[in-house]
Coordinates of C-alpha atoms and ligand atoms in Angstrom, one line a residue:
M24 CA 99.8 -32.9 5.2
E25 CA 97.3 -35.0 7.2
N26 CA 96.1 -33.2 10.3
N27 CA 96.9 -29.8 8.8
V28 CA 94.2 -27.3 9.6
V29 CA 92.8 -25.1 6.8
I30 CA 90.4 -22.2 6.9
I31 CA 88.6 -21.6 3.6
T32 CA 86.6 -18.4 3.2
G33 CA 83.9 -18.4 0.5
A34 CA 83.5 -22.1 1.0
S35 CA 79.7 -22.1 0.3
S36 CA 80.1 -22.3 -3.5
G37 CA 82.4 -22.4 -6.5
I38 CA 86.1 -22.6 -6.1
G39 CA 85.9 -22.6 -2.2
Q40 CA 83.5 -25.5 -2.2
A41 CA 85.6 -27.5 -4.7
T42 CA 88.8 -26.8 -2.7
A43 CA 87.2 -27.9 0.5
K44 CA 86.3 -31.3 -1.0
A45 CA 89.7 -31.7 -2.6
L46 CA 91.5 -31.0 0.7
A47 CA 89.1 -33.2 2.7
I48 CA 90.0 -36.2 0.4
K49 CA 93.6 -35.5 1.3
G50 CA 92.9 -35.6 5.1
F51 CA 93.1 -31.9 5.9
K52 CA 91.0 -30.6 8.8
L53 CA 88.7 -27.9 7.6
M54 CA 87.0 -24.8 8.9
L55 CA 84.6 -23.6 6.3
A56 CA 83.5 -19.9 6.3
A57 CA 80.8 -17.9 4.3
R58 CA 77.6 -16.2 5.1
R59 CA 75.0 -18.8 3.8
E60 CA 74.7 -21.3 6.7
E61 CA 72.5 -23.8 4.9
R62 CA 75.2 -24.2 2.2
L63 CA 77.9 -24.6 4.8
Q64 CA 75.9 -27.2 6.7
Q65 CA 75.2 -29.2 3.5
L66 CA 78.9 -29.1 2.5
K67 CA 79.9 -30.2 6.1
T68 CA 77.6 -33.2 5.7
E69 CA 79.1 -34.1 2.3
I70 CA 82.7 -33.8 3.7
E71 CA 81.9 -35.9 6.8
E72 CA 80.7 -38.6 4.4
L73 CA 84.3 -38.5 2.9
G74 CA 85.6 -39.2 6.4
A75 CA 87.3 -35.9 7.0
E76 CA 87.0 -33.6 10.1
V77 CA 85.1 -30.4 9.3
S78 CA 83.5 -27.5 11.1
Y79 CA 82.0 -24.3 9.8
K80 CA 81.5 -20.7 11.1
V81 CA 79.1 -18.3 9.5
T82 CA 81.4 -15.3 8.6
D83 CA 81.2 -12.1 6.8
V84 CA 84.7 -11.3 5.6
T85 CA 84.0 -7.6 5.6
S86 CA 83.7 -7.7 9.4
R87 CA 87.1 -7.6 11.2
S88 CA 85.5 -9.1 14.3
D89 CA 83.9 -11.9 12.3
M90 CA 87.3 -12.8 10.9
E91 CA 88.9 -12.7 14.3
A92 CA 86.1 -14.9 15.6
L93 CA 86.7 -17.3 12.7
A94 CA 90.4 -17.7 13.6
K95 CA 89.5 -18.2 17.3
A96 CA 86.9 -20.8 16.5
T97 CA 89.5 -22.7 14.4
I98 CA 92.1 -22.7 17.2
D99 CA 89.4 -23.6 19.8
T100 CA 88.3 -26.5 17.6
Y101 CA 91.6 -27.9 16.3
G102 CA 94.3 -26.2 18.4
K103 CA 96.0 -24.4 15.5
I104 CA 95.7 -22.9 12.0
D105 CA 98.2 -24.1 9.4
I106 CA 96.7 -22.6 6.2
L107 CA 94.3 -19.7 5.5
I108 CA 92.7 -19.6 2.0
N109 CA 91.3 -16.1 1.5
N110 CA 89.0 -17.1 -1.3
A111 CA 85.7 -15.1 -0.7
G112 CA 85.1 -12.6 -3.5
V113 CA 82.5 -10.7 -5.5
M114 CA 82.6 -9.5 -9.1
P115 CA 79.7 -7.1 -10.0
L116 CA 81.4 -5.9 -13.2
S117 CA 80.2 -2.7 -14.6
F118 CA 81.3 0.1 -17.0
M119 CA 82.7 3.0 -15.1
N120 CA 80.2 5.5 -16.6
K121 CA 77.4 3.6 -14.8
L122 CA 78.8 5.0 -11.5
K123 CA 77.7 2.0 -9.5
V124 CA 79.4 3.3 -6.4
E125 CA 77.8 0.8 -4.0
E126 CA 79.1 -2.1 -6.1
W127 CA 82.6 -0.5 -6.1
D128 CA 82.4 -0.2 -2.3
L129 CA 81.3 -3.9 -2.1
M130 CA 84.2 -5.1 -4.2
I131 CA 86.7 -3.1 -2.1
D132 CA 85.2 -4.4 1.1
V133 CA 85.0 -8.0 0.3
N134 CA 88.0 -8.5 -2.1
I135 CA 90.5 -6.2 -0.4
K136 CA 89.5 -5.6 3.2
G137 CA 88.3 -9.3 3.5
V138 CA 91.8 -10.5 2.6
L139 CA 93.5 -8.0 5.0
Y140 CA 91.2 -9.0 7.8
G141 CA 92.0 -12.6 7.1
I142 CA 95.7 -11.9 7.3
N143 CA 95.2 -9.9 10.5
A144 CA 93.2 -12.7 12.1
V145 CA 95.9 -15.4 11.6
Y146 CA 99.2 -13.6 11.5
K147 CA 100.1 -13.5 15.2
H148 CA 99.2 -17.2 15.5
M149 CA 101.4 -18.2 12.6
E150 CA 104.2 -15.9 13.8
E151 CA 104.1 -17.6 17.2
R152 CA 104.2 -21.0 15.7
N153 CA 106.9 -20.0 13.2
E154 CA 104.9 -21.6 10.4
G155 CA 101.9 -21.1 8.2
H156 CA 100.6 -20.6 4.7
I157 CA 98.4 -17.8 3.5
I158 CA 96.8 -18.4 0.1
N159 CA 95.0 -15.4 -1.5
I160 CA 92.8 -15.8 -4.5
S161 CA 93.4 -13.1 -7.0
S162 CA 92.5 -13.4 -10.7
V163 CA 93.8 -13.1 -14.3
A164 CA 91.9 -9.8 -13.9
G165 CA 94.6 -8.9 -11.4
H166 CA 97.0 -9.0 -14.3
E167 CA 95.0 -7.4 -17.1
I168 CA 92.0 -5.1 -17.5
M169 CA 89.0 -5.4 -19.8
P170 CA 86.2 -3.0 -20.3
S171 CA 83.9 -3.2 -17.2
S172 CA 86.6 -4.7 -14.9
A173 CA 88.4 -1.6 -13.7
V174 CA 87.3 -1.8 -10.1
Y175 CA 87.3 -5.6 -9.9
S176 CA 90.8 -5.6 -11.5
A177 CA 91.9 -3.0 -9.0
T178 CA 90.9 -5.2 -6.1
K179 CA 92.6 -8.2 -7.6
Y180 CA 95.8 -6.3 -8.3
A181 CA 95.6 -5.2 -4.7
V182 CA 95.3 -8.9 -3.6
R183 CA 98.5 -9.7 -5.5
V184 CA 100.4 -6.6 -4.2
I185 CA 99.3 -7.3 -0.6
T186 CA 100.4 -10.9 -0.8
E187 CA 103.7 -10.1 -2.4
G188 CA 104.3 -7.3 0.1
L189 CA 103.6 -9.7 2.9
R190 CA 106.1 -12.2 1.5
K191 CA 108.8 -9.6 1.2
E192 CA 108.5 -8.6 4.8
M193 CA 108.9 -12.2 6.1
R194 CA 112.1 -13.2 7.9
P195 CA 113.6 -16.4 6.5
D196 CA 113.1 -18.1 9.9
Q197 CA 109.4 -17.4 10.0
N198 CA 108.5 -20.2 7.7
I199 CA 105.3 -18.5 6.6
R200 CA 104.6 -19.1 2.9
T201 CA 102.4 -17.0 0.7
T202 CA 100.7 -18.0 -2.5
I203 CA 98.7 -16.0 -5.0
I204 CA 96.3 -18.0 -7.1
S205 CA 95.2 -16.2 -10.3
P206 CA 92.4 -18.1 -12.1
G207 CA 91.0 -17.3 -15.5
A208 CA 87.4 -18.0 -16.2
V209 CA 85.8 -20.6 -14.0
A210 CA 82.1 -21.8 -14.1
T211 CA 80.8 -20.6 -10.7
E212 CA 78.1 -18.3 -9.3
L213 CA 80.5 -15.3 -9.5
T214 CA 78.8 -13.6 -12.4
N215 CA 75.4 -13.7 -10.6
T216 CA 76.0 -10.3 -9.0
I217 CA 76.5 -8.5 -12.3
S218 CA 73.7 -5.9 -12.6
D219 CA 75.0 -3.9 -15.6
Q220 CA 72.9 -5.2 -18.5
D221 CA 75.6 -4.0 -21.0
V222 CA 78.1 -6.3 -19.4
L223 CA 75.7 -9.2 -19.5
T224 CA 75.1 -8.5 -23.2
M225 CA 78.9 -8.3 -23.8
F226 CA 79.4 -11.7 -22.2
S227 CA 76.5 -13.3 -24.0
Q228 CA 78.2 -12.3 -27.3
Q229 CA 81.5 -14.0 -26.4
N230 CA 81.8 -17.6 -27.6
G231 CA 84.4 -20.3 -27.9
L232 CA 85.5 -19.9 -24.3
E233 CA 85.4 -23.2 -22.4
L234 CA 85.2 -22.4 -18.7
M235 CA 87.3 -24.3 -16.1
S236 CA 85.7 -26.0 -13.1
G237 CA 86.3 -25.3 -9.4
D238 CA 88.2 -28.6 -9.3
D239 CA 90.8 -27.2 -11.8
I240 CA 91.6 -24.4 -9.3
A241 CA 91.5 -26.7 -6.3
R242 CA 94.3 -28.7 -7.9
A243 CA 96.5 -25.6 -8.3
I244 CA 95.9 -24.7 -4.6
L245 CA 96.7 -28.3 -3.6
Y246 CA 99.9 -28.2 -5.6
A247 CA 101.1 -25.1 -3.7
I248 CA 100.2 -26.6 -0.3
E249 CA 101.8 -30.0 -1.0
Q250 CA 105.3 -28.6 -1.7
P251 CA 107.9 -29.2 1.0
T252 CA 107.7 -26.3 3.6
S253 CA 111.1 -25.1 2.3
V254 CA 109.4 -24.4 -1.1
S255 CA 107.0 -21.5 -1.6
I256 CA 104.9 -21.3 -4.7
N257 CA 104.4 -17.6 -4.9
E258 CA 101.9 -17.4 -7.7
I259 CA 100.0 -19.7 -10.1
I260 CA 98.1 -18.4 -13.1
V261 CA 95.5 -20.9 -14.4
R262 CA 93.6 -20.2 -17.6
P263 CA 91.3 -22.3 -19.7
T264 CA 93.4 -23.3 -22.7
S265 CA 90.9 -21.4 -24.9
Q266 CA 91.2 -18.1 -22.9
M267 CA 93.4 -15.5 -24.6
Ligands
LIG14 P1 81.3 -17.9 -6.1 O1 80.3 -16.7 -6.3 O2 80.8 -19.2 -6.5 O3 81.8 -17.9 -4.6 C1 82.1 -16.8 -3.9 C2 82.1 -17.1 -2.5 O4 82.4 -15.9 -1.7 C3 80.8 -17.6 -1.9 O5 81.1 -18.8 -1.1 C4 80.3 -16.5 -1.1 O6 79.6 -17.0 0.1 C5 81.6 -15.8 -0.6 N1 81.4 -14.5 -0.2 C6 81.0 -13.4 -0.9 N2 80.9 -12.3 -0.1 C7 81.2 -12.7 1.1 C8 81.3 -12.0 2.4 N3 81.0 -10.7 2.5 N4 81.7 -12.8 3.4 C9 82.0 -14.1 3.3 N5 81.9 -14.7 2.2 C10 81.5 -14.1 1.1 O7 82.6 -17.5 -7.0 P2 84.0 -18.2 -7.2 O8 84.1 -19.5 -6.5 O9 84.2 -18.1 -8.6 O10 84.9 -17.1 -6.5 C11 85.9 -17.5 -5.5 C12 87.1 -16.5 -5.7 O11 87.7 -16.8 -7.0 C13 86.7 -15.0 -5.7 O12 87.7 -14.3 -4.9 C14 86.8 -14.6 -7.2 O13 87.1 -13.3 -7.3 C15 87.9 -15.5 -7.6 N6 88.0 -15.7 -9.1 C16 87.0 -16.4 -9.7 C17 87.0 -16.5 -11.1 C18 85.9 -17.1 -11.9 O14 85.9 -17.1 -13.1 N7 84.9 -17.7 -11.3 C19 88.2 -16.1 -11.9 C20 89.2 -15.5 -11.1 C21 89.1 -15.3 -9.7 P3 78.3 -16.4 0.7 O15 77.5 -15.7 -0.3 O16 77.6 -17.6 1.3 O17 78.8 -15.5 1.8

């Protein structure tokens, strides 16, 4: 796996940041992407201290041209892309009757279009090289719906369907693997964008749920990557043991 080149979107916090560090320790070459440059710069410094090769590119995944520029910068820097981790995501949960249309649009743009633009940006390169691995971060919410998660769940269902659709269209000789990672509750900044007070109240009344850490998801991602290239881990669901 050493020298494998990985793009991670949403690397500026949470699962993406933890995954970047876990892969750095294993010797992967990293291209970090997100919008907050100071976070990326800080992570780059920390990863360099671990002895790994790392670059970053400020990227908005909702911009097709940004995603294409990210892929180009990766090839210019390292000569190839082995793995794309489409991890960037937002989760402004709200009850449907609040009609938070801008937040619906945002989830569709980041969670669905961002993933599609990522696939678009790396596909031809992987096809030409006859190898690659596209890892898309869905969610347990892509398997089940709870009150307030209708649109978020729809986007995460879409991530699963897109990933599986891509897999089914691959020819056996293409050697392009796809993996869906579906985490349960992880302690990250993801809930910071929730503006619906009723959802925040609902969450504050839940107790007994021990959240996972980003490292717990990073290990699942690493497991999928580290299989022999003849083995494709198509989906991993990871929940806290206490999550029903
Ligand atoms: P965080 O909020 O900690 O991280 C989200 C990341 O996405 C940030 O790095 C953020 O970077 C990036 N991001 C958001 N919008 C954009 C954009 N337009 N362009 C580029 N980057 C963007 O949350 P998590 O680490 O928890 O989330 C990572 C993934 O895991 C998401 O897809 C989420 O849906 C999924 N997930 C999380 C779960 C959880 O419980 N935490 C459970 C199941 C799935 P920046 O703001 O700098 O651009």
